[in-house]
Amino acid sequence: MKRSIFFFAHYDDEFGVYEDIRIHIAQNIPLHIVYVTSSSLNGSKNIIREKESLLVLKKLGVDRRHISFIGKELSIPDLALKNHLIKAFIRCKSLIKKLGDVKTIYTHAYEGGHPDHDALNFLCSKLISTNKSIVNGWQFPLYCGPGLIGPFFFLFKPLKSNGKVTRKKIEKTYVRLYLKLVFTYKSQIKTFIGLFPFYLFHMIFIKNYIIQKINPKKKYERPHKGKLLYERRGMGSFKSLQLKMNEFEIWLKKSSKLHQVKKI
């Protein structure tokens, strides 16, 4: 059976797709979870956050053997994935080849909420476009802030620029489970205190999860007009991310040409 890979920038980012992970397990669809940064600002191991995510995934039924920590292995710091796109791409590409039969990739939406999320969306689009066989890509929104000021944000708000929105209802039984699971991230209590009221409202009254197709031919411009949420929070600028994406594009083209020459 064809396999799905979930690429997350940080530990705990899986909270955005609990339902999709659960469905994969329930339907016996092979899956693999990959964390692409170390989730610490200096690139060191973040054992506490890692254990929290492992516990959540275990409760969802994910086998430990189907989880990879590329960010930890490569010492990629939180907020700095853009500076390590090439080595992350090479390692992810190698993993896809090793796993085999990959049909679908899930990752963060390109939404301006966090620079690592946007960098990973870009990275996954390149993994899809350079793969020999057809791979479907899906992106899930977490948080963004178009039209807002200061630290304010929207939770699970899909951007029109990311294409058609697919919404799927979550059953009450699983709503209760997911509300319990977010309390597992005790080390991130400050973050989840801010997120939880919006998460609670969404799960109680809206009860759905949202995904959008990834367009691998997408031109990676500013996700939306005005300052991005991560810019307002002092987590970097879009200009610096765009520079690194452009550098990666140049490297990828050179690498592709070199590969073609070797074939000849």
mmCIF file of C-alpha atoms in Angstrom:
data_model
loop_
_atom_site.group_PDB
_atom_site.id
_atom_site.type_symbol
_atom_site.label_atom_id
_atom_site.label_comp_id
_atom_site.label_asym_id
_atom_site.label_seq_id
_atom_site.Cartn_x
_atom_site.Cartn_y
_atom_site.Cartn_z
ATOM 1 C CA MET A 1 0.000 0.000 0.000
ATOM 2 C CA LYS A 2 1.174 3.528 -0.795
ATOM 3 C CA ARG A 3 2.628 5.505 2.108
ATOM 4 C CA SER A 4 2.032 9.027 3.469
ATOM 5 C CA ILE A 5 4.720 11.195 5.069
ATOM 6 C CA PHE A 6 3.897 13.978 7.518
ATOM 7 C CA PHE A 7 6.625 16.633 7.624
ATOM 8 C CA PHE A 8 6.494 18.848 10.731
ATOM 9 C CA ALA A 9 8.775 21.774 11.489
ATOM 10 C CA HIS A 10 8.691 21.290 15.267
ATOM 11 C CA TYR A 11 7.558 18.941 17.995
ATOM 12 C CA ASP A 12 3.860 19.550 18.820
ATOM 13 C CA ASP A 13 3.033 20.777 15.279
ATOM 14 C CA GLU A 14 1.166 17.503 14.838
ATOM 15 C CA PHE A 15 -1.748 19.060 16.744
ATOM 16 C CA GLY A 16 -2.839 20.609 13.446
ATOM 17 C CA VAL A 17 -3.547 17.215 11.869
ATOM 18 C CA TYR A 18 -4.489 14.874 14.711
ATOM 19 C CA GLU A 19 -7.504 13.742 12.697
ATOM 20 C CA ASP A 20 -5.567 12.902 9.547
ATOM 21 C CA ILE A 21 -3.038 10.900 11.550
ATOM 22 C CA ARG A 22 -5.824 9.032 13.351
ATOM 23 C CA ILE A 23 -7.561 8.223 10.054
ATOM 24 C CA HIS A 24 -4.331 6.803 8.627
ATOM 25 C CA ILE A 25 -3.969 4.508 11.630
ATOM 26 C CA ALA A 26 -7.658 3.490 11.601
ATOM 27 C CA GLN A 27 -7.546 2.662 7.892
ATOM 28 C CA ASN A 28 -4.142 0.943 8.088
ATOM 29 C CA ILE A 29 -2.583 3.417 5.668
ATOM 30 C CA PRO A 30 1.218 3.306 6.127
ATOM 31 C CA LEU A 31 2.570 6.631 7.416
ATOM 32 C CA HIS A 32 5.821 8.156 8.556
ATOM 33 C CA ILE A 33 6.301 11.230 10.740
ATOM 34 C CA VAL A 34 9.300 13.521 10.229
ATOM 35 C CA TYR A 35 10.441 16.451 12.399
ATOM 36 C CA VAL A 36 12.661 18.783 10.367
ATOM 37 C CA THR A 37 14.120 21.057 13.069
ATOM 38 C CA SER A 38 15.526 20.228 16.490
ATOM 39 C CA SER A 39 12.849 22.482 18.053
ATOM 40 C CA SER A 40 15.512 24.318 20.063
ATOM 41 C CA LEU A 41 17.004 27.708 19.212
ATOM 42 C CA ASN A 42 20.610 26.493 19.328
ATOM 43 C CA GLY A 43 20.054 23.283 17.377
ATOM 44 C CA SER A 44 20.619 21.006 20.366
ATOM 45 C CA LYS A 45 18.406 18.055 21.281
ATOM 46 C CA ASN A 46 15.092 18.985 22.894
ATOM 47 C CA ILE A 47 14.370 15.767 24.756
ATOM 48 C CA ILE A 48 11.404 17.117 26.729
ATOM 49 C CA ARG A 49 9.458 18.310 23.689
ATOM 50 C CA GLU A 50 10.424 15.171 21.789
ATOM 51 C CA LYS A 51 9.003 12.951 24.540
ATOM 52 C CA GLU A 52 5.779 14.974 24.611
ATOM 53 C CA SER A 53 5.226 14.517 20.886
ATOM 54 C CA LEU A 54 6.145 10.829 21.071
ATOM 55 C CA LEU A 55 3.550 10.356 23.806
ATOM 56 C CA VAL A 56 0.865 12.112 21.739
ATOM 57 C CA LEU A 57 1.689 10.062 18.648
ATOM 58 C CA LYS A 58 1.647 6.860 20.709
ATOM 59 C CA LYS A 59 -1.860 7.712 21.916
ATOM 60 C CA LEU A 60 -2.869 8.214 18.289
ATOM 61 C CA GLY A 61 -1.485 4.771 17.474
ATOM 62 C CA VAL A 62 1.744 5.720 15.677
ATOM 63 C CA ASP A 63 4.556 3.168 15.968
ATOM 64 C CA ARG A 64 7.850 4.679 17.189
ATOM 65 C CA ARG A 65 9.640 3.001 14.282
ATOM 66 C CA HIS A 66 7.702 5.229 11.900
ATOM 67 C CA ILE A 67 9.038 8.513 13.289
ATOM 68 C CA SER A 68 12.228 10.280 12.132
ATOM 69 C CA PHE A 69 14.085 13.221 13.672
ATOM 70 C CA ILE A 70 15.966 14.763 10.772
ATOM 71 C CA GLY A 71 16.160 18.173 12.483
ATOM 72 C CA LYS A 72 17.778 16.666 15.576
ATOM 73 C CA GLU A 73 20.205 14.610 13.497
ATOM 74 C CA LEU A 74 21.276 17.641 11.450
ATOM 75 C CA SER A 75 21.160 20.070 14.428
ATOM 76 C CA ILE A 76 18.791 22.434 12.598
ATOM 77 C CA PRO A 77 17.728 25.199 15.032
ATOM 78 C CA ASP A 78 14.196 26.465 15.529
ATOM 79 C CA LEU A 79 13.649 29.588 13.375
ATOM 80 C CA ALA A 80 16.551 28.643 11.094
ATOM 81 C CA LEU A 81 15.287 25.982 8.672
ATOM 82 C CA LYS A 82 15.718 28.499 5.834
ATOM 83 C CA ASN A 83 19.483 28.391 6.456
ATOM 84 C CA HIS A 84 19.600 24.598 6.095
ATOM 85 C CA LEU A 85 17.308 23.938 3.144
ATOM 86 C CA ILE A 86 19.868 22.075 1.053
ATOM 87 C CA LYS A 87 20.993 19.557 3.666
ATOM 88 C CA ALA A 88 17.402 19.084 4.872
ATOM 89 C CA PHE A 89 16.279 18.476 1.275
ATOM 90 C CA ILE A 90 19.033 15.913 0.678
ATOM 91 C CA ARG A 91 18.203 14.021 3.897
ATOM 92 C CA CYS A 92 14.432 14.118 3.246
ATOM 93 C CA LYS A 93 14.956 12.986 -0.344
ATOM 94 C CA SER A 94 17.032 10.080 0.911
ATOM 95 C CA LEU A 95 14.345 9.115 3.427
ATOM 96 C CA ILE A 96 11.631 9.133 0.751
ATOM 97 C CA LYS A 97 13.750 6.838 -1.420
ATOM 98 C CA LYS A 98 14.439 4.523 1.529
ATOM 99 C CA LEU A 99 10.769 4.282 2.539
ATOM 100 C CA GLY A 100 9.555 3.726 -1.024
ATOM 101 C CA ASP A 101 6.007 3.856 -2.397
ATOM 102 C CA VAL A 102 5.336 7.359 -1.076
ATOM 103 C CA LYS A 103 2.049 8.635 -2.460
ATOM 104 C CA THR A 104 1.238 11.626 -0.261
ATOM 105 C CA ILE A 105 3.078 14.336 1.647
ATOM 106 C CA TYR A 106 1.439 16.446 4.362
ATOM 107 C CA THR A 107 3.025 19.597 5.754
ATOM 108 C CA HIS A 108 2.402 23.132 6.987
ATOM 109 C CA ALA A 109 0.539 25.681 4.923
ATOM 110 C CA TYR A 110 2.441 28.562 3.362
ATOM 111 C CA GLU A 111 0.748 31.263 5.431
ATOM 112 C CA GLY A 112 3.264 33.623 7.069
ATOM 113 C CA GLY A 113 2.688 32.326 10.581
ATOM 114 C CA HIS A 114 6.136 30.919 11.293
ATOM 115 C CA PRO A 115 9.249 31.098 9.065
ATOM 116 C CA ASP A 116 10.029 27.402 9.576
ATOM 117 C CA HIS A 117 6.512 26.421 8.515
ATOM 118 C CA ASP A 118 6.806 28.404 5.287
ATOM 119 C CA ALA A 119 10.332 27.129 4.623
ATOM 120 C CA LEU A 120 9.132 23.554 5.086
ATOM 121 C CA ASN A 121 6.185 24.072 2.733
ATOM 122 C CA PHE A 122 8.665 25.303 0.117
ATOM 123 C CA LEU A 123 10.952 22.342 0.803
ATOM 124 C CA CYS A 124 8.106 19.833 0.445
ATOM 125 C CA SER A 125 6.994 21.389 -2.843
ATOM 126 C CA LYS A 126 10.517 20.709 -4.166
ATOM 127 C CA LEU A 127 10.465 17.141 -2.833
ATOM 128 C CA ILE A 128 7.207 16.630 -4.729
ATOM 129 C CA SER A 129 8.291 18.287 -7.981
ATOM 130 C CA THR A 130 11.615 16.410 -8.114
ATOM 131 C CA ASN A 131 10.249 12.987 -7.234
ATOM 132 C CA LYS A 132 10.334 10.413 -10.042
ATOM 133 C CA SER A 133 6.800 9.152 -9.336
ATOM 134 C CA ILE A 134 3.709 11.277 -8.719
ATOM 135 C CA VAL A 135 3.313 12.440 -5.124
ATOM 136 C CA ASN A 136 0.265 14.342 -3.880
ATOM 137 C CA GLY A 137 0.911 17.216 -1.482
ATOM 138 C CA TRP A 138 -1.423 18.550 1.190
ATOM 139 C CA GLN A 139 -0.902 21.545 3.464
ATOM 140 C CA PHE A 140 -2.667 22.296 6.728
ATOM 141 C CA PRO A 141 -3.086 25.797 8.204
ATOM 142 C CA LEU A 142 -2.035 26.426 11.795
ATOM 143 C CA TYR A 143 -1.876 30.155 12.481
ATOM 144 C CA CYS A 144 -1.507 33.336 10.446
ATOM 145 C CA GLY A 145 -2.423 36.999 10.757
ATOM 146 C CA PRO A 146 -3.505 38.741 7.525
ATOM 147 C CA GLY A 147 -5.072 42.114 8.298
ATOM 148 C CA LEU A 148 -4.259 41.929 12.007
ATOM 149 C CA ILE A 149 -1.806 43.879 14.159
ATOM 150 C CA GLY A 150 0.622 43.108 16.980
ATOM 151 C CA PRO A 151 0.643 39.493 18.207
ATOM 152 C CA PHE A 152 -2.936 38.716 17.125
ATOM 153 C CA PHE A 153 -3.575 35.745 14.843
ATOM 154 C CA PHE A 154 -6.161 33.438 13.289
ATOM 155 C CA LEU A 155 -6.126 29.715 14.066
ATOM 156 C CA PHE A 156 -6.796 27.239 11.249
ATOM 157 C CA LYS A 157 -7.546 29.971 8.720
ATOM 158 C CA PRO A 158 -6.859 28.797 5.148
ATOM 159 C CA LEU A 159 -5.556 31.452 2.765
ATOM 160 C CA LYS A 160 -7.298 31.763 -0.608
ATOM 161 C CA SER A 161 -3.904 31.976 -2.287
ATOM 162 C CA ASN A 162 -3.284 28.360 -1.253
ATOM 163 C CA GLY A 163 -6.175 27.091 -3.352
ATOM 164 C CA LYS A 164 -9.335 25.080 -2.814
ATOM 165 C CA VAL A 165 -10.150 24.259 0.802
ATOM 166 C CA THR A 166 -11.101 20.748 1.909
ATOM 167 C CA ARG A 167 -12.964 20.584 5.220
ATOM 168 C CA LYS A 168 -13.770 17.335 7.007
ATOM 169 C CA LYS A 169 -15.899 16.947 10.113
ATOM 170 C CA ILE A 170 -14.464 15.527 13.323
ATOM 171 C CA GLU A 171 -16.668 13.231 15.411
ATOM 172 C CA LYS A 172 -17.414 14.249 19.022
ATOM 173 C CA THR A 173 -15.490 11.262 20.418
ATOM 174 C CA TYR A 174 -12.309 12.476 18.762
ATOM 175 C CA VAL A 175 -12.944 16.108 19.639
ATOM 176 C CA ARG A 176 -12.688 15.103 23.304
ATOM 177 C CA LEU A 177 -9.526 13.107 22.627
ATOM 178 C CA TYR A 178 -7.808 15.955 20.798
ATOM 179 C CA LEU A 179 -8.704 18.471 23.496
ATOM 180 C CA LYS A 180 -7.017 16.166 26.018
ATOM 181 C CA LEU A 181 -3.962 15.604 23.848
ATOM 182 C CA VAL A 182 -2.949 19.268 23.689
ATOM 183 C CA PHE A 183 -2.422 19.199 27.470
ATOM 184 C CA THR A 184 0.424 16.734 26.886
ATOM 185 C CA TYR A 185 2.651 19.603 25.732
ATOM 186 C CA LYS A 186 3.432 20.806 29.237
ATOM 187 C CA SER A 187 6.752 22.375 28.232
ATOM 188 C CA GLN A 188 4.880 24.624 25.793
ATOM 189 C CA ILE A 189 2.228 25.796 28.241
ATOM 190 C CA LYS A 190 2.816 29.492 27.455
ATOM 191 C CA THR A 191 2.218 28.891 23.760
ATOM 192 C CA PHE A 192 -0.846 26.733 24.274
ATOM 193 C CA ILE A 193 -2.406 29.123 26.787
ATOM 194 C CA GLY A 194 -2.599 31.563 23.896
ATOM 195 C CA LEU A 195 -3.757 28.950 21.392
ATOM 196 C CA PHE A 196 -6.164 26.935 23.530
ATOM 197 C CA PRO A 197 -9.168 29.325 23.668
ATOM 198 C CA PHE A 198 -9.210 29.435 19.856
ATOM 199 C CA TYR A 199 -8.568 25.683 19.627
ATOM 200 C CA LEU A 200 -11.387 24.970 22.090
ATOM 201 C CA PHE A 201 -13.807 27.183 20.127
ATOM 202 C CA HIS A 202 -12.849 25.525 16.858
ATOM 203 C CA MET A 203 -13.182 21.990 18.196
ATOM 204 C CA ILE A 204 -16.464 22.597 20.055
ATOM 205 C CA PHE A 205 -18.336 24.709 17.517
ATOM 206 C CA ILE A 206 -16.718 24.083 14.134
ATOM 207 C CA LYS A 207 -15.471 20.504 14.588
ATOM 208 C CA ASN A 208 -13.497 20.158 11.390
ATOM 209 C CA TYR A 209 -9.973 19.960 10.092
ATOM 210 C CA ILE A 210 -8.736 21.788 7.042
ATOM 211 C CA ILE A 211 -6.297 20.882 4.283
ATOM 212 C CA GLN A 212 -5.409 22.363 0.892
ATOM 213 C CA LYS A 213 -3.510 20.921 -2.052
ATOM 214 C CA ILE A 214 0.129 21.911 -2.485
ATOM 215 C CA ASN A 215 0.876 23.296 -5.911
ATOM 216 C CA PRO A 216 4.514 22.303 -6.645
ATOM 217 C CA LYS A 217 4.607 24.903 -9.440
ATOM 218 C CA LYS A 218 3.654 27.685 -7.056
ATOM 219 C CA LYS A 219 5.678 30.889 -7.178
ATOM 220 C CA TYR A 220 6.785 31.582 -3.621
ATOM 221 C CA GLU A 221 5.969 35.222 -3.057
ATOM 222 C CA ARG A 222 4.789 36.939 0.128
ATOM 223 C CA PRO A 223 1.931 34.785 1.515
ATOM 224 C CA HIS A 224 -0.376 37.770 1.933
ATOM 225 C CA LYS A 225 -0.355 41.564 1.876
ATOM 226 C CA GLY A 226 0.988 43.507 4.850
ATOM 227 C CA LYS A 227 3.288 42.353 7.610
ATOM 228 C CA LEU A 228 3.365 38.629 8.242
ATOM 229 C CA LEU A 229 2.670 37.267 11.713
ATOM 230 C CA TYR A 230 6.261 36.126 12.197
ATOM 231 C CA GLU A 231 7.519 39.547 11.107
ATOM 232 C CA ARG A 232 5.257 41.247 13.650
ATOM 233 C CA ARG A 233 6.585 38.879 16.303
ATOM 234 C CA GLY A 234 10.211 39.628 15.457
ATOM 235 C CA MET A 235 10.914 36.086 14.221
ATOM 236 C CA GLY A 236 12.534 37.131 10.952
ATOM 237 C CA SER A 237 11.607 38.774 7.675
ATOM 238 C CA PHE A 238 10.082 37.425 4.510
ATOM 239 C CA LYS A 239 12.920 39.030 2.560
ATOM 240 C CA SER A 240 15.484 36.818 4.328
ATOM 241 C CA LEU A 241 13.384 33.707 3.689
ATOM 242 C CA GLN A 242 12.913 34.621 0.037
ATOM 243 C CA LEU A 243 16.663 35.081 -0.356
ATOM 244 C CA LYS A 244 17.308 31.567 0.975
ATOM 245 C CA MET A 245 14.574 30.064 -1.215
ATOM 246 C CA ASN A 246 16.128 31.732 -4.268
ATOM 247 C CA GLU A 247 19.567 30.384 -3.314
ATOM 248 C CA PHE A 248 18.059 26.912 -3.010
ATOM 249 C CA GLU A 249 16.434 27.206 -6.449
ATOM 250 C CA ILE A 250 19.812 28.068 -7.986
ATOM 251 C CA TRP A 251 21.452 25.091 -6.240
ATOM 252 C CA LEU A 252 18.643 22.747 -7.331
ATOM 253 C CA LYS A 253 18.960 23.787 -10.989
ATOM 254 C CA LYS A 254 22.742 23.287 -10.934
ATOM 255 C CA SER A 255 22.323 19.950 -9.180
ATOM 256 C CA SER A 256 19.749 18.834 -11.752
ATOM 257 C CA LYS A 257 21.983 19.797 -14.678
ATOM 258 C CA LEU A 258 24.935 17.970 -13.121
ATOM 259 C CA HIS A 259 22.785 14.867 -12.687
ATOM 260 C CA GLN A 260 21.735 15.019 -16.349
ATOM 261 C CA VAL A 261 25.361 15.336 -17.484
ATOM 262 C CA LYS A 262 26.329 12.262 -15.418
ATOM 263 C CA LYS A 263 23.547 10.290 -17.108
ATOM 264 C CA ILE A 264 24.955 11.179 -20.543
#
